[in-house]
């Protein structure tokens, strides 16, 4: 971690003295050009999180406002813009440190933010990654698929976090991941960072009790407080769950969850199967733009250029390295 000084041009002045041109500093996403033609540092008065590619090279930054500094114009977090060396849809925060742990554990834990990642790491959970200022993408999952088929999601307990969780579940399920959710039941604790702060060591136990994603959907749409809804009056809820099952890549999983849904709803498997076949997934997709695209994992997939460890770095790379 680091700190960006609360000055308009501290970063640019430092890098100019090191011999970099203002054009390259701008291309690296560290400054922006104003309407007057002057350059201002993008990060000012912020706690800085270096973002590494998957072989450990710094390619970008996230900056969080320091306590007591009010800046309503830019928001609590500022991220580097996309550059020739940084595509946020491909970068998983911390992956360069945890990929071996993910491989050994045969499971990856995905959290929303850098502080959740760092607090879980500090609490002894090493097979963890975070997205960097973006939602989960097929490119993120392509990276994880090389190491594991098991994914545990942990998102904030607020409405935005739960909506993000549902989109991520649907995307990962369509790509044949076995998805579970880390459930934080204490309403006073919003995310894993809160859990670690208030209850050190509790995260490991919560992970042991992570719930299959489809059980989460059953609870959310079919049962309330342990009671099964009247599905004649709540047909839409039933169709939503059936759409989740239809979205699964594995036919074996589909069959398993149809059986479970039949047991809960007291509706025959054949009727549920018929109803499921008539569902248009685009109608029930949690995200936008229809069903997420499937990835061709394995032969014929081009390697992520960010994973090529022997390539020469551009001047934008050197600028990021210089700040570290």
Short mmCIF file of N, CA, C and O in Angstrom, two decimals, residues 161-246:
data_model
loop_
_atom_site.label_atom_id
_atom_site.label_comp_id
_atom_site.label_asym_id
_atom_site.label_seq_id
_atom_site.Cartn_x
_atom_site.Cartn_y
_atom_site.Cartn_z
N UNK A 161 -24.85 -5.28 -3.37
CA UNK A 161 -24.00 -6.46 -3.26
C UNK A 161 -24.72 -7.73 -3.63
O UNK A 161 -24.17 -8.61 -4.30
N UNK A 162 -26.00 -7.85 -3.23
CA UNK A 162 -26.77 -9.04 -3.56
C UNK A 162 -27.10 -9.11 -5.04
O UNK A 162 -27.11 -10.20 -5.63
N UNK A 163 -27.34 -7.96 -5.67
CA UNK A 163 -27.57 -7.95 -7.12
C UNK A 163 -26.31 -8.38 -7.87
O UNK A 163 -26.38 -9.15 -8.84
N UNK A 164 -25.15 -7.90 -7.39
CA UNK A 164 -23.88 -8.30 -8.01
C UNK A 164 -23.63 -9.78 -7.81
O UNK A 164 -23.12 -10.46 -8.72
N UNK A 165 -24.00 -10.30 -6.65
CA UNK A 165 -23.81 -11.73 -6.37
C UNK A 165 -24.63 -12.57 -7.34
O UNK A 165 -24.14 -13.56 -7.89
N UNK A 166 -25.88 -12.16 -7.59
CA UNK A 166 -26.74 -12.94 -8.48
C UNK A 166 -26.20 -12.94 -9.91
O UNK A 166 -26.20 -13.99 -10.58
N UNK A 167 -25.72 -11.81 -10.38
CA UNK A 167 -25.13 -11.76 -11.72
C UNK A 167 -23.90 -12.67 -11.81
O UNK A 167 -23.70 -13.37 -12.80
N UNK A 168 -23.08 -12.64 -10.76
CA UNK A 168 -21.86 -13.44 -10.75
C UNK A 168 -22.17 -14.93 -10.68
O UNK A 168 -21.52 -15.74 -11.34
N UNK A 169 -23.18 -15.30 -9.88
CA UNK A 169 -23.59 -16.70 -9.81
C UNK A 169 -24.02 -17.19 -11.18
O UNK A 169 -23.60 -18.26 -11.64
N UNK A 170 -24.86 -16.42 -11.85
CA UNK A 170 -25.39 -16.84 -13.15
C UNK A 170 -24.28 -16.98 -14.19
O UNK A 170 -24.26 -17.94 -14.97
N UNK A 171 -23.35 -16.04 -14.18
CA UNK A 171 -22.26 -16.10 -15.15
C UNK A 171 -21.36 -17.30 -14.88
O UNK A 171 -21.04 -18.07 -15.78
N UNK A 172 -20.98 -17.49 -13.61
CA UNK A 172 -20.09 -18.60 -13.27
C UNK A 172 -20.78 -19.95 -13.49
O UNK A 172 -20.15 -20.92 -13.95
N UNK A 173 -22.07 -20.05 -13.17
CA UNK A 173 -22.80 -21.30 -13.36
C UNK A 173 -22.89 -21.67 -14.83
O UNK A 173 -22.81 -22.85 -15.19
N UNK A 174 -23.04 -20.67 -15.68
CA UNK A 174 -23.13 -20.94 -17.12
C UNK A 174 -21.80 -21.43 -17.68
O UNK A 174 -21.75 -22.01 -18.76
N UNK A 175 -20.72 -21.21 -16.94
CA UNK A 175 -19.39 -21.63 -17.38
C UNK A 175 -18.91 -22.86 -16.61
O UNK A 175 -17.72 -23.15 -16.54
N UNK A 176 -19.86 -23.57 -16.00
CA UNK A 176 -19.62 -24.86 -15.36
C UNK A 176 -18.78 -24.78 -14.09
O UNK A 176 -18.04 -25.71 -13.78
N UNK A 177 -18.88 -23.70 -13.36
CA UNK A 177 -18.30 -23.64 -12.02
C UNK A 177 -19.31 -24.19 -11.01
O UNK A 177 -20.52 -24.01 -11.16
N UNK A 178 -18.77 -24.82 -9.97
CA UNK A 178 -19.58 -25.16 -8.80
C UNK A 178 -19.53 -23.95 -7.88
O UNK A 178 -18.48 -23.64 -7.32
N UNK A 179 -20.65 -23.25 -7.74
CA UNK A 179 -20.66 -21.96 -7.05
C UNK A 179 -21.31 -22.09 -5.67
O UNK A 179 -22.39 -22.68 -5.53
N UNK A 180 -20.63 -21.52 -4.68
CA UNK A 180 -21.19 -21.42 -3.33
C UNK A 180 -21.14 -19.96 -2.89
O UNK A 180 -20.42 -19.15 -3.46
N UNK A 181 -21.91 -19.66 -1.84
CA UNK A 181 -21.94 -18.32 -1.27
C UNK A 181 -21.50 -18.35 0.18
O UNK A 181 -21.93 -19.20 0.96
N UNK A 182 -20.62 -17.41 0.52
CA UNK A 182 -20.26 -17.21 1.91
C UNK A 182 -21.32 -16.30 2.53
O UNK A 182 -21.49 -15.16 2.11
N UNK A 183 -22.05 -16.82 3.50
CA UNK A 183 -23.18 -16.10 4.09
C UNK A 183 -22.76 -15.46 5.41
O UNK A 183 -22.30 -16.15 6.32
N UNK A 184 -22.91 -14.14 5.50
CA UNK A 184 -22.65 -13.42 6.74
C UNK A 184 -24.01 -13.08 7.35
O UNK A 184 -24.73 -12.22 6.86
N UNK A 185 -24.38 -13.80 8.40
CA UNK A 185 -25.72 -13.66 8.96
C UNK A 185 -25.85 -12.50 9.93
O UNK A 185 -26.94 -11.99 10.16
N UNK A 186 -24.73 -12.06 10.53
CA UNK A 186 -24.78 -10.96 11.48
C UNK A 186 -25.11 -9.66 10.73
O UNK A 186 -24.31 -9.21 9.90
N UNK A 187 -26.25 -9.03 10.97
CA UNK A 187 -26.63 -7.82 10.22
C UNK A 187 -25.70 -6.63 10.47
O UNK A 187 -25.70 -5.68 9.68
N UNK A 188 -24.92 -6.68 11.53
CA UNK A 188 -24.00 -5.58 11.84
C UNK A 188 -22.71 -5.68 11.02
O UNK A 188 -21.94 -4.72 10.98
N UNK A 189 -22.50 -6.82 10.38
CA UNK A 189 -21.28 -7.03 9.61
C UNK A 189 -21.63 -7.09 8.13
O UNK A 189 -22.34 -7.98 7.68
N UNK A 190 -21.12 -6.13 7.36
CA UNK A 190 -21.52 -5.98 5.97
C UNK A 190 -20.72 -6.87 5.02
O UNK A 190 -21.24 -7.36 4.03
N UNK A 191 -19.43 -7.07 5.32
CA UNK A 191 -18.56 -7.76 4.37
C UNK A 191 -17.45 -8.51 5.11
O UNK A 191 -17.33 -8.41 6.35
N UNK A 192 -16.62 -9.29 4.40
CA UNK A 192 -15.55 -10.05 5.06
C UNK A 192 -14.59 -9.19 5.87
O UNK A 192 -14.08 -9.64 6.91
N UNK A 193 -14.30 -7.97 5.41
CA UNK A 193 -13.40 -7.10 6.17
C UNK A 193 -13.98 -6.81 7.55
O UNK A 193 -13.24 -6.80 8.55
N UNK A 194 -15.29 -6.58 7.62
CA UNK A 194 -15.94 -6.36 8.92
C UNK A 194 -15.83 -7.59 9.81
O UNK A 194 -15.59 -7.48 11.02
N UNK A 195 -16.03 -8.77 9.22
CA UNK A 195 -15.96 -10.01 9.99
C UNK A 195 -14.58 -10.20 10.59
O UNK A 195 -14.44 -10.51 11.78
N UNK A 196 -13.55 -10.00 9.78
CA UNK A 196 -12.17 -10.19 10.27
C UNK A 196 -11.86 -9.19 11.37
O UNK A 196 -11.21 -9.52 12.37
N UNK A 197 -12.31 -7.97 11.20
CA UNK A 197 -12.04 -6.93 12.19
C UNK A 197 -12.71 -7.25 13.53
O UNK A 197 -12.10 -7.09 14.60
N UNK A 198 -13.97 -7.68 13.49
CA UNK A 198 -14.74 -7.91 14.71
C UNK A 198 -14.57 -9.32 15.28
O UNK A 198 -14.64 -9.51 16.49
N UNK A 199 -14.35 -10.30 14.39
CA UNK A 199 -14.28 -11.69 14.84
C UNK A 199 -13.13 -12.42 14.13
O UNK A 199 -13.36 -13.23 13.22
N UNK A 200 -11.90 -12.13 14.50
CA UNK A 200 -10.75 -12.80 13.86
C UNK A 200 -10.90 -14.32 13.91
O UNK A 200 -11.27 -14.88 14.94
N UNK A 201 -10.64 -14.96 12.78
CA UNK A 201 -10.73 -16.41 12.70
C UNK A 201 -12.08 -16.95 12.29
O UNK A 201 -12.21 -18.12 11.94
N UNK A 202 -13.11 -16.09 12.29
CA UNK A 202 -14.47 -16.56 11.99
C UNK A 202 -14.68 -16.85 10.51
O UNK A 202 -15.55 -17.65 10.15
N UNK A 203 -13.90 -16.21 9.65
CA UNK A 203 -14.07 -16.40 8.21
C UNK A 203 -13.88 -17.87 7.82
O UNK A 203 -14.62 -18.41 6.99
N UNK A 204 -12.89 -18.53 8.41
CA UNK A 204 -12.62 -19.93 8.08
C UNK A 204 -13.84 -20.80 8.35
O UNK A 204 -14.17 -21.70 7.57
N UNK A 205 -14.54 -20.53 9.46
CA UNK A 205 -15.74 -21.31 9.79
C UNK A 205 -16.87 -20.99 8.83
O UNK A 205 -17.63 -21.89 8.41
N UNK A 206 -17.02 -19.72 8.47
CA UNK A 206 -18.05 -19.34 7.50
C UNK A 206 -17.83 -20.02 6.16
O UNK A 206 -18.78 -20.42 5.48
N UNK A 207 -16.57 -20.16 5.77
CA UNK A 207 -16.25 -20.82 4.50
C UNK A 207 -16.63 -22.30 4.53
O UNK A 207 -17.09 -22.85 3.52
N UNK A 208 -16.45 -22.93 5.67
CA UNK A 208 -16.84 -24.34 5.79
C UNK A 208 -18.34 -24.51 5.59
O UNK A 208 -18.80 -25.56 5.12
N UNK A 209 -19.11 -23.49 5.96
CA UNK A 209 -20.56 -23.56 5.87
C UNK A 209 -21.13 -22.82 4.66
O UNK A 209 -22.32 -22.48 4.64
N UNK A 210 -20.27 -22.53 3.67
CA UNK A 210 -20.74 -21.85 2.46
C UNK A 210 -21.86 -22.65 1.81
O UNK A 210 -21.82 -23.88 1.74
N UNK A 211 -22.88 -21.95 1.33
CA UNK A 211 -24.07 -22.60 0.79
C UNK A 211 -24.02 -22.69 -0.74
O UNK A 211 -23.61 -21.72 -1.40
N UNK A 212 -24.42 -23.81 -1.32
CA UNK A 212 -24.54 -23.89 -2.79
C UNK A 212 -25.44 -22.76 -3.30
O UNK A 212 -26.46 -22.43 -2.68
N UNK A 213 -25.06 -22.18 -4.42
CA UNK A 213 -25.79 -21.03 -4.94
C UNK A 213 -27.26 -21.33 -5.18
O UNK A 213 -28.13 -20.48 -4.95
N UNK A 214 -27.57 -22.55 -5.61
CA UNK A 214 -28.97 -22.86 -5.89
C UNK A 214 -29.79 -22.92 -4.62
O UNK A 214 -30.99 -22.56 -4.62
N UNK A 215 -29.18 -23.29 -3.50
CA UNK A 215 -29.90 -23.24 -2.22
C UNK A 215 -30.24 -21.79 -1.88
O UNK A 215 -31.30 -21.51 -1.32
N UNK A 216 -29.33 -20.90 -2.19
CA UNK A 216 -29.58 -19.47 -1.98
C UNK A 216 -30.79 -19.01 -2.80
O UNK A 216 -31.66 -18.28 -2.31
N UNK A 217 -30.85 -19.47 -4.06
CA UNK A 217 -31.98 -19.10 -4.91
C UNK A 217 -33.29 -19.69 -4.39
O UNK A 217 -34.34 -19.05 -4.42
N UNK A 218 -33.25 -20.94 -3.92
CA UNK A 218 -34.45 -21.55 -3.35
C UNK A 218 -34.94 -20.71 -2.16
O UNK A 218 -36.13 -20.45 -2.02
N UNK A 219 -33.99 -20.31 -1.31
CA UNK A 219 -34.36 -19.52 -0.14
C UNK A 219 -34.92 -18.16 -0.54
O UNK A 219 -35.91 -17.69 0.03
N UNK A 220 -34.30 -17.54 -1.54
CA UNK A 220 -34.70 -16.20 -1.94
C UNK A 220 -36.05 -16.18 -2.64
O UNK A 220 -36.87 -15.25 -2.42
N UNK A 221 -36.32 -17.17 -3.51
CA UNK A 221 -37.49 -17.10 -4.37
C UNK A 221 -38.60 -18.11 -4.04
O UNK A 221 -39.74 -17.92 -4.45
N UNK A 222 -38.26 -19.19 -3.33
CA UNK A 222 -39.25 -20.25 -3.11
C UNK A 222 -39.71 -20.34 -1.65
O UNK A 222 -40.87 -20.55 -1.36
N UNK A 223 -38.78 -20.18 -0.73
CA UNK A 223 -39.13 -20.28 0.68
C UNK A 223 -38.86 -18.96 1.39
O UNK A 223 -37.89 -18.27 1.09
N UNK A 224 -39.72 -18.63 2.33
CA UNK A 224 -39.53 -17.44 3.15
C UNK A 224 -39.71 -17.86 4.61
O UNK A 224 -40.77 -18.39 4.98
N UNK A 225 -38.65 -17.67 5.40
CA UNK A 225 -38.68 -18.07 6.80
C UNK A 225 -39.04 -19.55 6.96
O UNK A 225 -39.75 -19.95 7.89
N UNK A 226 -38.52 -20.34 6.01
CA UNK A 226 -38.73 -21.78 6.09
C UNK A 226 -40.05 -22.27 5.53
O UNK A 226 -40.30 -23.47 5.47
N UNK A 227 -40.93 -21.36 5.11
CA UNK A 227 -42.23 -21.74 4.57
C UNK A 227 -42.23 -21.63 3.05
O UNK A 227 -41.77 -20.63 2.49
N UNK A 228 -42.75 -22.67 2.39
CA UNK A 228 -42.82 -22.66 0.93
C UNK A 228 -43.93 -21.72 0.48
O UNK A 228 -45.05 -21.77 0.99
N UNK A 229 -43.60 -20.84 -0.47
CA UNK A 229 -44.60 -19.91 -0.99
C UNK A 229 -45.69 -20.66 -1.74
O UNK A 229 -45.48 -21.78 -2.23
N UNK A 230 -46.86 -20.06 -1.83
CA UNK A 230 -47.92 -20.59 -2.69
C UNK A 230 -47.51 -20.31 -4.13
O UNK A 230 -47.64 -19.19 -4.63
N UNK A 231 -46.98 -21.33 -4.80
CA UNK A 231 -46.39 -21.12 -6.12
C UNK A 231 -47.43 -20.89 -7.21
O UNK A 231 -47.09 -20.45 -8.31
N UNK A 232 -48.71 -21.15 -6.90
CA UNK A 232 -49.75 -20.79 -7.84
C UNK A 232 -49.89 -19.27 -7.92
O UNK A 232 -50.20 -18.71 -8.96
N UNK A 233 -49.64 -18.63 -6.77
CA UNK A 233 -49.71 -17.17 -6.72
C UNK A 233 -48.36 -16.53 -7.02
O UNK A 233 -48.28 -15.33 -7.24
N UNK A 234 -47.33 -17.33 -7.00
CA UNK A 234 -45.97 -16.82 -7.21
C UNK A 234 -45.28 -17.55 -8.35
O UNK A 234 -44.14 -18.02 -8.22
N UNK A 235 -46.01 -17.68 -9.47
CA UNK A 235 -45.46 -18.39 -10.62
C UNK A 235 -44.16 -17.75 -11.12
O UNK A 235 -43.25 -18.43 -11.58
N UNK A 236 -44.08 -16.43 -11.02
CA UNK A 236 -42.90 -15.72 -11.51
C UNK A 236 -41.66 -16.16 -10.74
O UNK A 236 -40.60 -16.36 -11.31
N UNK A 237 -41.80 -16.34 -9.42
CA UNK A 237 -40.67 -16.78 -8.60
C UNK A 237 -40.21 -18.16 -9.03
O UNK A 237 -39.01 -18.44 -9.11
N UNK A 238 -41.16 -19.04 -9.28
CA UNK A 238 -40.82 -20.39 -9.72
C UNK A 238 -40.09 -20.35 -11.06
O UNK A 238 -39.10 -21.06 -11.27
N UNK A 239 -40.55 -19.50 -11.98
CA UNK A 239 -39.90 -19.40 -13.28
C UNK A 239 -38.48 -18.84 -13.16
O UNK A 239 -37.58 -19.23 -13.91
N UNK A 240 -38.29 -17.92 -12.22
CA UNK A 240 -36.95 -17.37 -12.01
C UNK A 240 -35.99 -18.49 -11.59
O UNK A 240 -34.88 -18.62 -12.12
N UNK A 241 -36.42 -19.32 -10.64
CA UNK A 241 -35.56 -20.42 -10.18
C UNK A 241 -35.32 -21.42 -11.30
O UNK A 241 -34.20 -21.92 -11.49
N UNK A 242 -36.35 -21.72 -12.07
CA UNK A 242 -36.18 -22.64 -13.20
C UNK A 242 -35.20 -22.06 -14.22
O UNK A 242 -34.42 -22.80 -14.83
N UNK A 243 -35.22 -20.74 -14.39
CA UNK A 243 -34.26 -20.13 -15.32
C UNK A 243 -32.83 -20.29 -14.81
O UNK A 243 -31.89 -20.46 -15.59
N UNK A 244 -32.66 -20.23 -13.48
CA UNK A 244 -31.34 -20.42 -12.88
C UNK A 244 -30.85 -21.85 -13.12
O UNK A 244 -29.67 -22.08 -13.40
N UNK A 245 -31.75 -22.79 -12.99
CA UNK A 245 -31.38 -24.19 -13.22
C UNK A 245 -31.05 -24.41 -14.70
O UNK A 245 -30.07 -25.06 -15.05
N UNK A 246 -31.87 -23.83 -15.58
CA UNK A 246 -31.62 -23.99 -17.02
C UNK A 246 -30.27 -23.39 -17.42
O UNK A 246 -29.61 -23.86 -18.35
#
